[in-house]
mmCIF file of C-alpha atoms in Angstrom:
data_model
loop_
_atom_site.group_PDB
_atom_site.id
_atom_site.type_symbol
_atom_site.label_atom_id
_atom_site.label_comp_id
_atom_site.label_asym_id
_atom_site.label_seq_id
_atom_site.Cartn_x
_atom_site.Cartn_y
_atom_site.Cartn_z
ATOM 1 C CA UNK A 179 -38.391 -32.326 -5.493
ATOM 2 C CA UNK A 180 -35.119 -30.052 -5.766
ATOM 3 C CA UNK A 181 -34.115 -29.696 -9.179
ATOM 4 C CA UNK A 182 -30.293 -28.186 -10.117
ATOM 5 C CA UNK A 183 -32.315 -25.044 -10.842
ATOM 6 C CA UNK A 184 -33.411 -24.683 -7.483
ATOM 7 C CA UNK A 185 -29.710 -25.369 -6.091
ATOM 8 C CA UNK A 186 -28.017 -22.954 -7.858
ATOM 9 C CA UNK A 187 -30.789 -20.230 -7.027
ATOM 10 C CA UNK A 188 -30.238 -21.661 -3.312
ATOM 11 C CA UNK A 189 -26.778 -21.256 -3.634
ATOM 12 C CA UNK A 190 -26.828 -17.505 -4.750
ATOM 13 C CA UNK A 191 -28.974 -16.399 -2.384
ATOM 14 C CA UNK A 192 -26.907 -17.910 0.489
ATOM 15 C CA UNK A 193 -23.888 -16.499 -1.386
ATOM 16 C CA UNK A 194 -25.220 -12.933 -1.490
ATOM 17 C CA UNK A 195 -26.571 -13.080 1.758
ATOM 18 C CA UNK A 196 -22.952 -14.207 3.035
ATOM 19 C CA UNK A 197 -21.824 -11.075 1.016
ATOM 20 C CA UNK A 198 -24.060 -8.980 2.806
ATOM 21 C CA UNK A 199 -23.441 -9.919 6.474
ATOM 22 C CA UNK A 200 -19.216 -9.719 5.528
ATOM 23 C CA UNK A 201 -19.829 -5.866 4.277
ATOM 24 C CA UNK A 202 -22.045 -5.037 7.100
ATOM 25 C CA UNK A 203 -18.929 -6.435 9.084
ATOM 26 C CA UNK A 204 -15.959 -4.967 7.533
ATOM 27 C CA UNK A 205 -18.156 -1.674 7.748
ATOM 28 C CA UNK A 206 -19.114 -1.720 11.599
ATOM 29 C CA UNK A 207 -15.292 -2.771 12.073
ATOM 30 C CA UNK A 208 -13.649 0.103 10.440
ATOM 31 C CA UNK A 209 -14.611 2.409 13.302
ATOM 32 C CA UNK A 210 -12.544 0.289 15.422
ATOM 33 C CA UNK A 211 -9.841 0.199 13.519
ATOM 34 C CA UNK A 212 -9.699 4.060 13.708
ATOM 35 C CA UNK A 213 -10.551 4.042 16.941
ATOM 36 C CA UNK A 214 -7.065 2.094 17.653
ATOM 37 C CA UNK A 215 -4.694 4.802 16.684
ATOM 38 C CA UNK A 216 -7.108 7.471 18.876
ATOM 39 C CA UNK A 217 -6.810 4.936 21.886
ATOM 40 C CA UNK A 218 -2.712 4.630 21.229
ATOM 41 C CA UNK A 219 -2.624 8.818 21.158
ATOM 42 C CA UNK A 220 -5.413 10.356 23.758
ATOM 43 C CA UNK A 221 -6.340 13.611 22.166
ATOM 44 C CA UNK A 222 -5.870 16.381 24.634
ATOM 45 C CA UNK A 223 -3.223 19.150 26.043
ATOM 46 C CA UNK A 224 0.219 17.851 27.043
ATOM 47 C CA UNK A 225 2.611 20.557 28.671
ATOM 48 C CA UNK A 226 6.157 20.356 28.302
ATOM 49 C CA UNK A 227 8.311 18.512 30.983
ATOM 50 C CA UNK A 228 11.181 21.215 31.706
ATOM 51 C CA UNK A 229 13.657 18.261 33.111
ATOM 52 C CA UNK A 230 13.600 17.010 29.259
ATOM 53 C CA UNK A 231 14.833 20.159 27.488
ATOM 54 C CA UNK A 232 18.879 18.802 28.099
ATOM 55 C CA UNK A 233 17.520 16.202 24.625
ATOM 56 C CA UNK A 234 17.124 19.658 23.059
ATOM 57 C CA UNK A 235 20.377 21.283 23.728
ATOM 58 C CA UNK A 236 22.428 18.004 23.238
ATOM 59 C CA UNK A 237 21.190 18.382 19.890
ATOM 60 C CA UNK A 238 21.914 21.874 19.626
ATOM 61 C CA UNK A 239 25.596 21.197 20.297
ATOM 62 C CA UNK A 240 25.716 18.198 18.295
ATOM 63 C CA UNK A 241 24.330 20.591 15.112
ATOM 64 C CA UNK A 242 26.966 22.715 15.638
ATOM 65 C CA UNK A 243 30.077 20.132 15.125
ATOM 66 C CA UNK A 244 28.560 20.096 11.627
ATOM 67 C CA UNK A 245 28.526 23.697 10.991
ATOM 68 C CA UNK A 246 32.030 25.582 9.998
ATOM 69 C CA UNK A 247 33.091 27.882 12.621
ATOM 70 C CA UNK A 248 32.314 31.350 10.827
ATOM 71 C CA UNK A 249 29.332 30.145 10.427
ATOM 72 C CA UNK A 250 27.899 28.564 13.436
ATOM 73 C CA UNK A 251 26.580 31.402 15.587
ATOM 74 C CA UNK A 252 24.060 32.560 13.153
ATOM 75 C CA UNK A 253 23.082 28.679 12.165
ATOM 76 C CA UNK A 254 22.574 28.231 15.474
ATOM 77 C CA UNK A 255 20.326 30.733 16.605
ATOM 78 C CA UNK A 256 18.548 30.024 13.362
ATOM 79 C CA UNK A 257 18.229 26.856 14.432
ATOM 80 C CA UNK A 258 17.359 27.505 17.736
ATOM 81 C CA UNK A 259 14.230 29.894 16.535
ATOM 82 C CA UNK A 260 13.063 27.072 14.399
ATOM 83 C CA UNK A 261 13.440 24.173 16.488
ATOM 84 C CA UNK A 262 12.584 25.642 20.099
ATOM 85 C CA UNK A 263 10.759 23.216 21.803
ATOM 86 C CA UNK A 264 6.779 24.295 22.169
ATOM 87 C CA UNK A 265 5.560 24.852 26.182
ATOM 88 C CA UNK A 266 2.291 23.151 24.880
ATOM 89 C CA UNK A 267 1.069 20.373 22.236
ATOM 90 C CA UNK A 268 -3.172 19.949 21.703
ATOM 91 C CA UNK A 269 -3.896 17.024 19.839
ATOM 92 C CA UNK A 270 -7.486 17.327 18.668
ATOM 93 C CA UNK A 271 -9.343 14.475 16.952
ATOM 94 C CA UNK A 272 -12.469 15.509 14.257
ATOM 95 C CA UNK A 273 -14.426 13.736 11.485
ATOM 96 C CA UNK A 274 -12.038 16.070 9.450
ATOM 97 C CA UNK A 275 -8.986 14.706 10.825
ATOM 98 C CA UNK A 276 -6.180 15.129 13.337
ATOM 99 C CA UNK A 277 -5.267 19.428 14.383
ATOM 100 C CA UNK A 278 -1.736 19.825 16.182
ATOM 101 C CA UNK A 279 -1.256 22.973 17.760
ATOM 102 C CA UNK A 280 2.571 23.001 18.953
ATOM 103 C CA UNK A 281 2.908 26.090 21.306
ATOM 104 C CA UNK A 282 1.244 29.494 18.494
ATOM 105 C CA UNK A 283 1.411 26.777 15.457
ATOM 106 C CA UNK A 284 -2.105 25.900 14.400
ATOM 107 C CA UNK A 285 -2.242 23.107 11.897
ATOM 108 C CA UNK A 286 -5.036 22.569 9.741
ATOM 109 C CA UNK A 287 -7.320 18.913 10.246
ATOM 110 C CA UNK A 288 -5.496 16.336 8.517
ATOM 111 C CA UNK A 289 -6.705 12.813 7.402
ATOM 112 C CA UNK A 290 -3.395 10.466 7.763
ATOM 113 C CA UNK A 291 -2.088 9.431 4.363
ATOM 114 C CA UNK A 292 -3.444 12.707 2.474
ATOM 115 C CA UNK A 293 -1.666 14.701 0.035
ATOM 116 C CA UNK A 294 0.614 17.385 1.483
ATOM 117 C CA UNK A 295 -1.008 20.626 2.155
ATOM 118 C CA UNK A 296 -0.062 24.281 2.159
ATOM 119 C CA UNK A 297 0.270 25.897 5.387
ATOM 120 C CA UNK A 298 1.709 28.738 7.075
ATOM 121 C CA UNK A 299 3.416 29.261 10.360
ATOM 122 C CA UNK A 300 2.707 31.584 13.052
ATOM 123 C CA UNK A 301 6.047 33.475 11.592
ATOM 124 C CA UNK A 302 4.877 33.729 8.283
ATOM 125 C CA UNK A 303 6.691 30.585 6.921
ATOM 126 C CA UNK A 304 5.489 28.385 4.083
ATOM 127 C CA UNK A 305 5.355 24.688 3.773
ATOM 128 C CA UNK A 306 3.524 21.796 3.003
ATOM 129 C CA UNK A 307 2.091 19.449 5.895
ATOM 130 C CA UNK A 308 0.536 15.938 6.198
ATOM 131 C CA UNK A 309 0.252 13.439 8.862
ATOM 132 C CA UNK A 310 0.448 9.912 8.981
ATOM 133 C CA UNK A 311 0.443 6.692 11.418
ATOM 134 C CA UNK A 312 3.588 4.499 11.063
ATOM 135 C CA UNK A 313 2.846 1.832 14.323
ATOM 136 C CA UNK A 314 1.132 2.943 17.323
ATOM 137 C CA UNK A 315 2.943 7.000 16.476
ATOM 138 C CA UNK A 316 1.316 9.784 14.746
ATOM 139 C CA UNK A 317 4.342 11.409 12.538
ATOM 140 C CA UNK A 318 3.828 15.392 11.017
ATOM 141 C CA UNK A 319 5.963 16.458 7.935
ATOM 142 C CA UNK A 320 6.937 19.642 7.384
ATOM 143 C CA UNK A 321 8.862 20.507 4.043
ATOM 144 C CA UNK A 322 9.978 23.980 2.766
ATOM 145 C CA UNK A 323 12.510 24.766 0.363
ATOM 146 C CA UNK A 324 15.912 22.402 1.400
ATOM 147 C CA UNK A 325 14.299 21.991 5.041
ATOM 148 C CA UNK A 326 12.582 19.078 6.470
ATOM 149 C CA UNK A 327 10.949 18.274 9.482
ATOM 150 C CA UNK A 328 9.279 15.182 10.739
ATOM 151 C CA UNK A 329 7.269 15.372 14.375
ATOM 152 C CA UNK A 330 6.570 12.259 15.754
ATOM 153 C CA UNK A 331 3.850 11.502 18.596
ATOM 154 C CA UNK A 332 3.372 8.851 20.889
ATOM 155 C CA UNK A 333 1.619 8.270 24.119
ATOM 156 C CA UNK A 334 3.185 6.136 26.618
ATOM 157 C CA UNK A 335 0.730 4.126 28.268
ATOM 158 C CA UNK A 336 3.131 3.238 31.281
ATOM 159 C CA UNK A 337 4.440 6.225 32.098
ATOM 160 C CA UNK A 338 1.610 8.240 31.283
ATOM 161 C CA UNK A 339 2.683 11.306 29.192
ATOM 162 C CA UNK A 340 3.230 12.007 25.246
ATOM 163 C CA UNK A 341 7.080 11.816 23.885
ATOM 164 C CA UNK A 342 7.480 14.101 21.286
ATOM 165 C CA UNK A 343 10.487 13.258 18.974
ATOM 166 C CA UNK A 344 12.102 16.023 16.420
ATOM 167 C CA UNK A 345 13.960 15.347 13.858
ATOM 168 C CA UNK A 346 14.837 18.130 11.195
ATOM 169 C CA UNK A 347 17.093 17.821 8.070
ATOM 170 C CA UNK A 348 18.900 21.232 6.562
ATOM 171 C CA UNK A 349 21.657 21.648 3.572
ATOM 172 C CA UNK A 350 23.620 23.010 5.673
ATOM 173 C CA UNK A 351 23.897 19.438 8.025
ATOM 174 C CA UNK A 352 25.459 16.741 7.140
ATOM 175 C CA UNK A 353 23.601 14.821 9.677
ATOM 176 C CA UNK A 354 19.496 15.743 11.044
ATOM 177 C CA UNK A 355 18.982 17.134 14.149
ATOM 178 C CA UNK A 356 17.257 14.809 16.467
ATOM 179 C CA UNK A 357 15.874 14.651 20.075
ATOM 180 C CA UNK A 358 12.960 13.563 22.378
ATOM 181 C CA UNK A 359 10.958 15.647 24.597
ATOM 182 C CA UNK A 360 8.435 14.313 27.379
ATOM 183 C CA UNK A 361 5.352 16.388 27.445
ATOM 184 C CA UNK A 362 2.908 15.582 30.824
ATOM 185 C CA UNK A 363 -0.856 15.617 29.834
ATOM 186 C CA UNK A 364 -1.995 19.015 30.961
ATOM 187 C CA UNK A 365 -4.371 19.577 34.612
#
């Protein structure tokens, strides 16, 4: 005969084992889960496609509206040194997290969602750096001082190559700098 003691011990033990098999789930699923955003953004080198540099200087010229006259020359080859698009991109994926390289700028591993860290450029600048996903692209801040830079990454699946969007916010603009670069996955 089943008493009420014996139910309720019945019932925990099929509640705990439910438990069980739901962790064991959620915990072979996470993989997959971070295996989505590496399937959206194929690690790898991607090499600039030349025909896309017009986004760059488009935004160049736009910048320069913004800028008085007597000072636009020398904001614009500033700008120019800081925003020149990189010949290469390496996206590398580790257990320690994503590493960009962006033409001679090594980044260190980064997690997505982490706290800003220090880093310095191949020119000796300072700034803090993180990553994160928003959708199906990869974005990289960059902050120093009253500058700002976000990098975004996505892969196109259909036309098979990386877009690589800028956008870069300075006191002297009233509006950021913003373009979109195709970079061809590297042979």
């Amino acid at each position: 005969m089943i008493t009420t003691r014996h139910l309720s011990g019945l019932n925990l033990a099929l509640l705990f084992r439910s438990l069980r098999l739901l962790a064991f789930g959620l915990f072979a699923f996470a993989p997959a889960l971070r295996g989505a955003d590496t399937a959206t953004l194929p690690p790898g080198r991607y090499t600039l496609d030349r025909a896309s540099l017009r986004a760059f200087e488009d935004a160049l010229t736009l910048a320069a509206n913004q800028i008085p006259a007597m000072q636009r020359q020398m904001a614009l080859r500033r700008l120019r040194e800081r925003l020149t698009p990189p010949s290469e991109i390496e996206l590398a994926l580790s257990g320690a997290g994503w590493a960009l390289r962006l033409g001679e700028n090594r980044f260190p591993p980064l997690q997505p969602g982490t706290q800003p860290v220090p880093w310095t450029s191949s020119d000796g600048q300072e700034a803090q750096v993180s990553v994160r996903w928003r959708d199906r692209t990869l974005e990289q801040s960059i902050a120093s001082g009253d500058r700002a830079r976000r990098n975004s990454f996505y892969y196109d699946v259909s036309e098979k190559l990386l877009r690589f969007e800028v956008e870069f916010h300075g006191s002297q603009l009233r509006r950021p700098v913003t373009f979109t670069l195709r970079y061809l996955p590297a042979t």
